[in-house]
Amino acid sequence: MSMRLPKQAGEWISRDKTVRFTFEGQEYSGYEGDTITSALWAAGVKVLGRSFKYHRARGVLSFANHDVNVMVTDGNDTNIRGDVVALGNGMQLDAVNTDGGVLKDKNKYIDSLSPLLPVGFYYKAFHKPARLFPFWEKIIRKAAGLGVVNFNYPRITKRKLNKHCDLLVIGAGPSGLSAALAAASEGLEVVLVDENQSLGGSLTYDYAGSESSRKILEELQAKVAETANIHVYTGAYAAGYYADHMVPVVTAKGITRVRAKAVIVATGVFEQPPVFHNNDLPGVMLGSAAQRLINRYAVKPFNKGVVVTANAHGYRVALDLLNAGAKVAALVDMRAEGQRDDLVGELVRKGVKIYPASCVYEAVATSDKLGVQGAVIFPFDEATGQANPGKSVNIDCDGIAMSAGWAPAAALLYQAGTGMGYSNDIQQFVPNCLPAGVFAAGRVNGVYCLQQRANDGMRAAAEVLRYLGKRPPEVTVDKHQGPSPSHPYPFVEHPKGKNFVDFDEDIQIKDFVNAAKEGFDNIELMKRFTTVGMGPSQGKHSNMNAIRILAKIRNLPVEKIGTTTARPFFHPTPFGHLGGRSFHSHRLTSIHAWHESAGAFFVDVGAWSRPAYYQQAGKSKQQLVQEEAQAVRQTAGIIDSGTLGKIEVCGPDAALFLERFYTGKFADQKVGTTRYALLLDEAGVVVDDGIASRLADELFYLTISTSNAAAVYREMQRWLQIWQLNVGLVNVTGAYGLINVAGPAARDIVGKLVSIDLSDAAFPMGAACETEVLGVPVRLVRVGFVAHLAYEIHMPSAHGLNFWLALMEAGAGYGIRPFGTDAQRLLRLELGHHLAGYDTDGLTNPYEIGAESALAMDKPFFIGQRSLKIIGKKKVAKLLVPFVLPQEYSGEMPQDCNLVIDGAAIKGRVTSVAYSPAAKRIIGLAYVDPARNQPGMVFDIRTDNGSIVKATVVETPFFNAD
Amino acid sequence: MAYQLLKFALGREYKEPRFFRDCQTPKKSYDAVIIGGGGHGLAAAYYLAKDHGITNVAVLERGYIGGGNTGRNTTIVRSNYLTPDGVSFYDASVKLFEGLSTELDINLFYSNRGHFTLAHSESAMRTMRWRAEVNKHVGVKSRVVGTDEISRACPQLDISCSGKAPIQGALYHEPGSIARHDAVAWGYARGADSMGVEIFQNTEVQGIDVKDGRVQGVHTSRGYIATGKVLSAVAGFTPRVCKMVNLQTPIVIHPLQACVSEPMKPWLDTILVSGSLHVYVSQSSRGELVMGSSLDPYEVHSTRSTFDFVEGLTSHIVDMFPFLSNVKIVRQWAGMADITPDFAPIMGNTPVRGFYLDAGWGTWGFKATPISGKTMAYTMANDRPHELIHSFRMSRFEEYELTGEKGAASVGH
């Protein structure tokens, strides 16, 4: 039966655009502008979902995304919130978490088992005997969760924007609109955010059968539209409040990070359900939900209903129901006094029977338990909270609208650090201590009268202006008058229970009582034991009631109970929105394209991409690495080392700085030479090593390993701040390219391009100079890390490719071959050099890698020296030694990080191991028992397959270079 | 249906007793006072009573029990550490966890799911092998596995991580498990309480009396309590409590954040960790994805949430599981992690006689709850450290004998 009403003034649907869709296999139609829920309800569909735990039939509750009764899937996406997601043409929808459809859900039997499943039942069962727990766990996991995730859902990441403004107003109800207008009229740039598709908040639905709300709204909307400095975001929610007034605003298109000088929170209130038996049946809904159905979507909530209320709002709801042509069979007011204003007279005139001091004792379910067929009304003693079964009235109805009170939508205020106190006048938590720059207005601030809500918005705007240094006029807001908009205890006990407090989690009154009996009687423990507020709607419709129940149980004022912590997000927010378009930052040298065309296999080293080796058809990686290494030993190899960190240390104190920073001496280093630079941390742990070239008296040029470059530069800056030396640091890592030519033919090849004398006498190992190559100024360094004869050419990085091509050409006749990092690691191993970070770990000290010679302990200071003085007196626990396996070894190849063991004890580990074509055997470095460090001594390595390999300590280099 | 549930249907009245008494007024003195009613403090109280017969014990909790890092962690239990001492210690914890539901008679949902530490680079693979070799040596089931085995355990995982950080392999740790964290605290609280331990919630320690280098008693918001033995088990509050006895520790406090998705039907059966992507993720028995990341990179004594944390984490999760793009995060939160220089805890006696420290739990405290309780109880009862915690003694920092767990403590170090 269609529940669609004739056209309502202000409705949000476009009747000329029909939208066809299916739900649970049945075809329906709605209008453009409908949400999934409104279209279904209009079509007369009332069972829209099944509850999480007991699989009870559920319909509309808040119709505002304050509950998850209506969670559907379209086969592609899941956990779609029907209350607020727009209906789309061709949607094929099903309720989530059912077995066999929402009407015939096979799991509905669980409802009748509920006596077996009291609060926290899962802590008390299934664990004995322990061996059966995996069996039970499977069943429990199958029952868990809501929707089924579609593993083929596409990767969709959303753009992010940033927005800066003077004032962010969150919530565009009467208070928010007034605040935005008042602030904008004083020239502030205002961002106004509201989660609904249209501005107005309660002005878009709380009509009380009259047109006045809509008129006010139209006026306000028109003013906002003509105010250029109000930037309106609708369909946008403020997801959280973060430090410095940063509020991510979420829309379907993505997130805008709004940073405001000041924030007004005008987020209003969530209507809270009174709690009685079967208050969750489809057809039982909040009063505001009924109003939203009617006035936004032209949908009749039910044909003949009962309104149960404990405030004035229920009377307004009744008027809207009447206006929509629904019969109001009874208005049940839980308050002893009832309502005493014009609303009463109006309803009475319209023939509504009012039952003051009464309650709905239970909603009577239809025989299929899928809807309401009546309400049982009992006299209610407000003082004791007891329903009196003496004079019950049974009323037939197909729906119940509930309005017993509100909870502030104060999550953002809590996150901002607002102090909240409980107001007995309105039975609500209200802000009493706001952080600087944060303001609250309207119902979230405890102001209920419509005119005063507008005033409160203007008052908040005036405070913002004052906060920003202006002098606005004072705006006064009248104190709340009359009865409280919220009932202190709208709960009706029932022997059969099923009086729900948290609809997400199926939590009833007795669950709280029982949790408290078991000792979970403070609000945080109660939350964790009962799971109240832990569902997808995060307590929007349940936390306040939970607090009221606990206050009653403990016989304490509500204020003493406190609240649970409000954390982001206000509404659950998608991964793709939050993550956004992620960036994978990486760096390439200017020679990268050449490597690619030469078949390089790249690896990531820090942010850089480096060739590990160059692939060739039909050859294995192992074979290619060996060939590349052999080229260096026999003729020449060339490697792009442009990724190395390069830092210039210059100024009068440059040498002094290096003396403090590194372990060695630099003051007496001659211009034109290089020195080994070993960096420790304050605990004496090896951090990095590199080469310091002194290019001038006051200019050192440091190279640092690729992956440590950023960290070392940061450390240098940090220490420079501390030491306050007259030194300049320039990170030229990206500015300089670096090509290393190594091997017996290196001198001849490099010699073709440089004009200086490269002979051993003129440019020995450790020499460094600035010269010119190919008409470009370069830095030339004689190094020995991978081969005894090798040159590093440092050129402006833009020239890298030219140099590379020129060197390849110069070396063509010698058989020069490019090599990657794998061959580089092998080559340096053959020479017995350790690699910091590879052969060392987070605790290695220099004594353990035999680097004593690099420690100038006679210096007054260097980083880590004090620790070394202590460590130096202790016995070394392990020592890095070079080792070989027998030439004829053919067993399991040991791997890096295989352990060195001695019986049952771990003595160390292999840090580098490889087959050396030059040494013609397996060679490596390993940490061993210091007592076994002498050449010729043998130790045990356990390989991956558990076999023990005998390794022999040797001296380096591993091969005879001559 | 489990028979334990029948009693609820049969009895008219709900007869479940309190988990622990509602203690309000402390006695004048106790044999031992435990500061911190989290998992560690309550476990220590439990084992003091059970193993050592010391029942005249007060546990003092500033807020509510289990409200600190016990209730804020991502509930992973594992022992695939890097140092032999670390592995042995956490292995003992895993073994206690395995029998804990039975021992405490509360279902902790201790769920053995297997644990993959993903490696996206060659150097990460080396570390995995190192950990695997040490684990195997100590008798803990860890091994290096290839991408095929990862895919079998989690076919939904994009091995290339959207092309950004291709997975090369993983350290697979068979005993890796998750548990219901709050229930661990509640179970220990009930166990301790039933043997006579008194638990005081909403009770703040304001000072500790030390005379001649010995602890004399504790000043609290409920009055003065005389005692000769005080255990501090307060995680992020350690520096503040240590200040009360003038004890300096090398601990710094960094926030550690986490978040949880809306519930969905369980599909992720394993626990996945990626150091390179700064992610750990598992799916709870409620169907939520429980996710965490590395420590915030700065010292802050606060449990505030930051937006960049959740932006970074979700971006990496979408790289791993592109289909989660429109699945939603429900909630984020933070805890205060007490970090030591070597990423191993500080446990045992201190230079202040009678003041025992159980601290430096950083990002790895939950998994150690049972064993820390057991060893600290031993240490307090005997006034000498249990042999399992020798490597975690505070003096290791001055002795330069650190216990390097940086590579295995958690992600992102």
PDB file of C-alpha atoms in Angstrom, chain A residues 221-419:
ATOM      1  CA  GLN A 221      18.018  30.459   2.767  1.00  0.00           C
ATOM      2  CA  ALA A 222      17.520  33.455   0.525  1.00  0.00           C
ATOM      3  CA  LYS A 223      19.776  35.582   2.723  1.00  0.00           C
ATOM      4  CA  VAL A 224      22.516  32.924   2.713  1.00  0.00           C
ATOM      5  CA  ALA A 225      22.275  32.599  -1.054  1.00  0.00           C
ATOM      6  CA  GLU A 226      22.882  36.302  -1.536  1.00  0.00           C
ATOM      7  CA  THR A 227      25.790  36.455   0.919  1.00  0.00           C
ATOM      8  CA  ALA A 228      28.952  35.962  -1.095  1.00  0.00           C
ATOM      9  CA  ASN A 229      31.218  35.331   1.884  1.00  0.00           C
ATOM     10  CA  ILE A 230      29.266  32.326   3.151  1.00  0.00           C
ATOM     11  CA  HIS A 231      30.598  29.205   1.481  1.00  0.00           C
ATOM     12  CA  VAL A 232      27.991  26.507   1.807  1.00  0.00           C
ATOM     13  CA  TYR A 233      28.779  22.800   1.925  1.00  0.00           C
ATOM     14  CA  THR A 234      25.683  20.638   2.000  1.00  0.00           C
ATOM     15  CA  GLY A 235      25.679  16.867   1.990  1.00  0.00           C
ATOM     16  CA  ALA A 236      28.831  17.388   4.031  1.00  0.00           C
ATOM     17  CA  TYR A 237      29.577  16.285   7.550  1.00  0.00           C
ATOM     18  CA  ALA A 238      32.281  17.452   9.897  1.00  0.00           C
ATOM     19  CA  ALA A 239      34.046  14.177  10.612  1.00  0.00           C
ATOM     20  CA  GLY A 240      36.015  15.210  13.654  1.00  0.00           C
ATOM     21  CA  TYR A 241      37.667  18.051  15.471  1.00  0.00           C
ATOM     22  CA  TYR A 242      41.479  18.038  15.445  1.00  0.00           C
ATOM     23  CA  ALA A 243      44.087  20.336  16.933  1.00  0.00           C
ATOM     24  CA  ASP A 244      44.180  23.955  15.807  1.00  0.00           C
ATOM     25  CA  HIS A 245      40.597  24.017  14.534  1.00  0.00           C
ATOM     26  CA  MET A 246      41.194  21.531  11.757  1.00  0.00           C
ATOM     27  CA  VAL A 247      37.942  19.880  10.766  1.00  0.00           C
ATOM     28  CA  PRO A 248      37.787  17.411   7.878  1.00  0.00           C
ATOM     29  CA  VAL A 249      34.544  17.963   5.993  1.00  0.00           C
ATOM     30  CA  VAL A 250      33.393  14.890   4.119  1.00  0.00           C
ATOM     31  CA  THR A 251      31.250  14.904   0.990  1.00  0.00           C
ATOM     32  CA  ALA A 252      30.630  12.241  -1.619  1.00  0.00           C
ATOM     33  CA  LYS A 253      33.408  13.798  -3.686  1.00  0.00           C
ATOM     34  CA  GLY A 254      36.090  13.720  -1.032  1.00  0.00           C
ATOM     35  CA  ILE A 255      37.393  15.421   2.053  1.00  0.00           C
ATOM     36  CA  THR A 256      38.081  19.110   2.522  1.00  0.00           C
ATOM     37  CA  ARG A 257      40.372  19.863   5.424  1.00  0.00           C
ATOM     38  CA  VAL A 258      38.945  23.077   6.783  1.00  0.00           C
ATOM     39  CA  ARG A 259      41.203  25.155   8.973  1.00  0.00           C
ATOM     40  CA  ALA A 260      39.291  27.942  10.631  1.00  0.00           C
ATOM     41  CA  LYS A 261      40.237  30.751  12.975  1.00  0.00           C
ATOM     42  CA  ALA A 262      37.119  29.923  14.952  1.00  0.00           C
ATOM     43  CA  VAL A 263      34.460  27.223  14.952  1.00  0.00           C
ATOM     44  CA  ILE A 264      30.801  27.394  15.894  1.00  0.00           C
ATOM     45  CA  VAL A 265      29.321  24.003  16.657  1.00  0.00           C
ATOM     46  CA  ALA A 266      25.594  24.203  15.947  1.00  0.00           C
ATOM     47  CA  THR A 267      25.106  20.497  15.443  1.00  0.00           C
ATOM     48  CA  GLY A 268      21.805  20.223  17.266  1.00  0.00           C
ATOM     49  CA  VAL A 269      20.589  17.146  19.056  1.00  0.00           C
ATOM     50  CA  PHE A 270      19.816  13.510  18.417  1.00  0.00           C
ATOM     51  CA  GLU A 271      16.322  12.408  19.368  1.00  0.00           C
ATOM     52  CA  GLN A 272      16.455   9.593  21.917  1.00  0.00           C
ATOM     53  CA  PRO A 273      14.027   6.677  22.022  1.00  0.00           C
ATOM     54  CA  PRO A 274      11.953   6.072  25.128  1.00  0.00           C
ATOM     55  CA  VAL A 275      12.424   2.478  26.100  1.00  0.00           C
ATOM     56  CA  PHE A 276       9.529   0.033  26.327  1.00  0.00           C
ATOM     57  CA  HIS A 277       8.758  -3.527  25.303  1.00  0.00           C
ATOM     58  CA  ASN A 278       9.012  -3.988  21.521  1.00  0.00           C
ATOM     59  CA  ASN A 279      10.074  -0.398  20.954  1.00  0.00           C
ATOM     60  CA  ASP A 280      12.057  -1.665  17.980  1.00  0.00           C
ATOM     61  CA  LEU A 281       9.204  -3.122  15.902  1.00  0.00           C
ATOM     62  CA  PRO A 282       8.916  -1.800  12.353  1.00  0.00           C
ATOM     63  CA  GLY A 283       6.432   1.069  12.630  1.00  0.00           C
ATOM     64  CA  VAL A 284       7.771   2.303  15.960  1.00  0.00           C
ATOM     65  CA  MET A 285       9.900   5.318  15.178  1.00  0.00           C
ATOM     66  CA  LEU A 286      11.163   8.552  16.622  1.00  0.00           C
ATOM     67  CA  GLY A 287       8.905  11.562  16.276  1.00  0.00           C
ATOM     68  CA  SER A 288      11.495  13.461  14.300  1.00  0.00           C
ATOM     69  CA  ALA A 289      11.790  10.490  11.946  1.00  0.00           C
ATOM     70  CA  ALA A 290       8.049  10.644  11.308  1.00  0.00           C
ATOM     71  CA  GLN A 291       8.333  14.361  10.643  1.00  0.00           C
ATOM     72  CA  ARG A 292      11.234  13.860   8.235  1.00  0.00           C
ATOM     73  CA  LEU A 293       9.269  11.237   6.341  1.00  0.00           C
ATOM     74  CA  ILE A 294       6.296  13.564   6.024  1.00  0.00           C
ATOM     75  CA  ASN A 295       7.800  16.941   5.417  1.00  0.00           C
ATOM     76  CA  ARG A 296      10.922  16.100   3.437  1.00  0.00           C
ATOM     77  CA  TYR A 297       9.781  13.091   1.450  1.00  0.00           C
ATOM     78  CA  ALA A 298       5.972  13.248   1.525  1.00  0.00           C
ATOM     79  CA  VAL A 299       5.708   9.803   3.078  1.00  0.00           C
ATOM     80  CA  LYS A 300       3.063   8.909   5.631  1.00  0.00           C
ATOM     81  CA  PRO A 301       4.789   7.134   8.558  1.00  0.00           C
ATOM     82  CA  PHE A 302       1.696   5.034   9.351  1.00  0.00           C
ATOM     83  CA  ASN A 303      -2.042   5.210   8.941  1.00  0.00           C
ATOM     84  CA  LYS A 304      -3.145   5.118  12.529  1.00  0.00           C
ATOM     85  CA  GLY A 305      -0.618   5.768  15.183  1.00  0.00           C
ATOM     86  CA  VAL A 306       0.021   6.454  18.802  1.00  0.00           C
ATOM     87  CA  VAL A 307       2.363   9.222  19.855  1.00  0.00           C
ATOM     88  CA  VAL A 308       4.243   8.575  23.070  1.00  0.00           C
ATOM     89  CA  THR A 309       6.002  11.608  24.400  1.00  0.00           C
ATOM     90  CA  ALA A 310       7.579  13.281  27.375  1.00  0.00           C
ATOM     91  CA  ASN A 311       8.029  16.748  25.950  1.00  0.00           C
ATOM     92  CA  ALA A 312       6.386  19.367  23.786  1.00  0.00           C
ATOM     93  CA  HIS A 313       7.879  17.896  20.687  1.00  0.00           C
ATOM     94  CA  GLY A 314       5.557  14.918  20.712  1.00  0.00           C
ATOM     95  CA  TYR A 315       2.630  17.322  20.387  1.00  0.00           C
ATOM     96  CA  ARG A 316       4.280  18.938  17.381  1.00  0.00           C
ATOM     97  CA  VAL A 317       4.801  15.492  15.871  1.00  0.00           C
ATOM     98  CA  ALA A 318       1.121  14.671  16.408  1.00  0.00           C
ATOM     99  CA  LEU A 319       0.153  17.835  14.537  1.00  0.00           C
ATOM    100  CA  ASP A 320       2.404  16.924  11.627  1.00  0.00           C
ATOM    101  CA  LEU A 321       0.932  13.419  11.583  1.00  0.00           C
ATOM    102  CA  LEU A 322      -2.591  14.818  11.486  1.00  0.00           C
ATOM    103  CA  ASN A 323      -1.610  17.213   8.769  1.00  0.00           C
ATOM    104  CA  ALA A 324      -0.344  14.271   6.742  1.00  0.00           C
ATOM    105  CA  GLY A 325      -3.658  12.511   7.067  1.00  0.00           C
ATOM    106  CA  ALA A 326      -2.559   9.956   9.617  1.00  0.00           C
ATOM    107  CA  LYS A 327      -4.908   9.184  12.474  1.00  0.00           C
ATOM    108  CA  VAL A 328      -3.505   9.857  15.890  1.00  0.00           C
ATOM    109  CA  ALA A 329      -5.319   7.348  18.057  1.00  0.00           C
ATOM    110  CA  ALA A 330      -3.732   8.529  21.265  1.00  0.00           C
ATOM    111  CA  LEU A 331      -1.154  10.906  22.567  1.00  0.00           C
ATOM    112  CA  VAL A 332       0.504   9.348  25.575  1.00  0.00           C
ATOM    113  CA  ASP A 333       2.413  11.771  27.764  1.00  0.00           C
ATOM    114  CA  MET A 334       4.748  10.195  30.323  1.00  0.00           C
ATOM    115  CA  ARG A 335       4.909  13.369  32.383  1.00  0.00           C
ATOM    116  CA  ALA A 336       2.678  13.662  35.422  1.00  0.00           C
ATOM    117  CA  GLU A 337       1.853  17.223  34.493  1.00  0.00           C
ATOM    118  CA  GLY A 338       1.419  16.650  30.785  1.00  0.00           C
ATOM    119  CA  GLN A 339       1.736  19.575  28.405  1.00  0.00           C
ATOM    120  CA  ARG A 340       0.142  22.925  29.194  1.00  0.00           C
ATOM    121  CA  ASP A 341       0.109  25.172  26.206  1.00  0.00           C
ATOM    122  CA  ASP A 342      -1.732  25.920  22.963  1.00  0.00           C
ATOM    123  CA  LEU A 343      -0.538  22.686  21.410  1.00  0.00           C
ATOM    124  CA  VAL A 344      -2.805  20.723  23.724  1.00  0.00           C
ATOM    125  CA  GLY A 345      -5.890  22.673  22.771  1.00  0.00           C
ATOM    126  CA  GLU A 346      -5.129  22.340  19.119  1.00  0.00           C
ATOM    127  CA  LEU A 347      -4.804  18.578  19.362  1.00  0.00           C
ATOM    128  CA  VAL A 348      -7.905  18.228  21.468  1.00  0.00           C
ATOM    129  CA  ARG A 349      -9.799  20.304  18.947  1.00  0.00           C
ATOM    130  CA  LYS A 350      -8.643  17.909  16.280  1.00  0.00           C
ATOM    131  CA  GLY A 351     -10.018  15.012  18.262  1.00  0.00           C
ATOM    132  CA  VAL A 352      -6.808  13.521  19.635  1.00  0.00           C
ATOM    133  CA  LYS A 353      -7.240  11.779  22.955  1.00  0.00           C
ATOM    134  CA  ILE A 354      -4.466  12.697  25.337  1.00  0.00           C
ATOM    135  CA  TYR A 355      -3.335  10.351  28.108  1.00  0.00           C
ATOM    136  CA  PRO A 356      -1.257  12.333  30.587  1.00  0.00           C
ATOM    137  CA  ALA A 357       0.819  10.520  33.208  1.00  0.00           C
ATOM    138  CA  SER A 358       0.774   7.420  31.053  1.00  0.00           C
ATOM    139  CA  CYS A 359       3.208   5.347  29.117  1.00  0.00           C
ATOM    140  CA  VAL A 360       3.270   2.914  26.286  1.00  0.00           C
ATOM    141  CA  TYR A 361       3.862  -0.295  28.227  1.00  0.00           C
ATOM    142  CA  GLU A 362       4.423  -2.288  25.140  1.00  0.00           C
ATOM    143  CA  ALA A 363       4.042  -2.235  21.406  1.00  0.00           C
ATOM    144  CA  VAL A 364       1.966  -5.226  20.365  1.00  0.00           C
ATOM    145  CA  ALA A 365       3.542  -7.123  17.520  1.00  0.00           C
ATOM    146  CA  THR A 366       1.618  -8.509  14.589  1.00  0.00           C
ATOM    147  CA  SER A 367       1.477 -12.293  14.554  1.00  0.00           C
ATOM    148  CA  ASP A 368       4.392 -12.487  12.120  1.00  0.00           C
ATOM    149  CA  LYS A 369       6.371 -10.140  14.414  1.00  0.00           C
ATOM    150  CA  LEU A 370       7.082  -7.928  11.451  1.00  0.00           C
ATOM    151  CA  GLY A 371       5.080  -4.906  12.520  1.00  0.00           C
ATOM    152  CA  VAL A 372       2.908  -3.190  15.123  1.00  0.00           C
ATOM    153  CA  GLN A 373      -0.752  -3.919  15.600  1.00  0.00           C
ATOM    154  CA  GLY A 374      -1.356  -2.050  18.770  1.00  0.00           C
ATOM    155  CA  ALA A 375      -0.105  -0.245  21.829  1.00  0.00           C
ATOM    156  CA  VAL A 376      -0.788  -1.056  25.462  1.00  0.00           C
ATOM    157  CA  ILE A 377      -1.074   2.095  27.527  1.00  0.00           C
ATOM    158  CA  PHE A 378      -0.548   2.039  31.295  1.00  0.00           C
ATOM    159  CA  PRO A 379      -0.719   4.796  33.838  1.00  0.00           C
ATOM    160  CA  PHE A 380       2.832   5.849  34.617  1.00  0.00           C
ATOM    161  CA  ASP A 381       4.173   7.184  37.856  1.00  0.00           C
ATOM    162  CA  GLU A 382       6.783   9.632  36.737  1.00  0.00           C
ATOM    163  CA  ALA A 383       8.298   9.915  40.198  1.00  0.00           C
ATOM    164  CA  THR A 384       8.987   6.199  40.577  1.00  0.00           C
ATOM    165  CA  GLY A 385       9.223   5.318  36.930  1.00  0.00           C
ATOM    166  CA  GLN A 386       6.699   2.536  37.465  1.00  0.00           C
ATOM    167  CA  ALA A 387       3.997   1.561  35.004  1.00  0.00           C
ATOM    168  CA  ASN A 388       0.767   0.679  36.775  1.00  0.00           C
ATOM    169  CA  PRO A 389      -0.981  -2.270  35.160  1.00  0.00           C
ATOM    170  CA  GLY A 390      -4.267  -1.434  36.853  1.00  0.00           C
ATOM    171  CA  LYS A 391      -5.929   0.589  34.150  1.00  0.00           C
ATOM    172  CA  SER A 392      -4.517  -0.463  30.868  1.00  0.00           C
ATOM    173  CA  VAL A 393      -5.879   0.701  27.536  1.00  0.00           C
ATOM    174  CA  ASN A 394      -5.261  -1.243  24.371  1.00  0.00           C
ATOM    175  CA  ILE A 395      -5.240   0.752  21.177  1.00  0.00           C
ATOM    176  CA  ASP A 396      -5.040  -0.660  17.683  1.00  0.00           C
ATOM    177  CA  CYS A 397      -2.464   1.089  15.573  1.00  0.00           C
ATOM    178  CA  ASP A 398       0.094   0.398  12.880  1.00  0.00           C
ATOM    179  CA  GLY A 399       2.703   2.776  14.175  1.00  0.00           C
ATOM    180  CA  ILE A 400       4.066   4.567  17.211  1.00  0.00           C
ATOM    181  CA  ALA A 401       5.950   7.862  17.173  1.00  0.00           C
ATOM    182  CA  MET A 402       8.259   8.456  20.131  1.00  0.00           C
ATOM    183  CA  SER A 403       9.496  11.783  21.488  1.00  0.00           C
ATOM    184  CA  ALA A 404      10.917  11.650  24.963  1.00  0.00           C
ATOM    185  CA  GLY A 405      14.031  13.723  24.714  1.00  0.00           C
ATOM    186  CA  TRP A 406      17.298  14.554  23.109  1.00  0.00           C
ATOM    187  CA  ALA A 407      21.002  14.095  23.423  1.00  0.00           C
ATOM    188  CA  PRO A 408      23.391  16.798  22.287  1.00  0.00           C
ATOM    189  CA  ALA A 409      25.337  16.083  19.109  1.00  0.00           C
ATOM    190  CA  ALA A 410      28.376  17.204  21.034  1.00  0.00           C
ATOM    191  CA  ALA A 411      31.035  14.857  19.672  1.00  0.00           C
ATOM    192  CA  LEU A 412      33.038  17.665  18.084  1.00  0.00           C
ATOM    193  CA  LEU A 413      32.802  19.741  21.232  1.00  0.00           C
ATOM    194  CA  TYR A 414      34.129  16.863  23.314  1.00  0.00           C
ATOM    195  CA  GLN A 415      36.947  16.279  20.849  1.00  0.00           C
ATOM    196  CA  ALA A 416      37.871  19.941  21.073  1.00  0.00           C
ATOM    197  CA  GLY A 417      38.200  19.561  24.845  1.00  0.00           C
ATOM    198  CA  THR A 418      34.972  21.226  25.912  1.00  0.00           C
ATOM    199  CA  GLY A 419      33.887  20.820  29.503  1.00  0.00           C
TER     200      GLY A 419
END
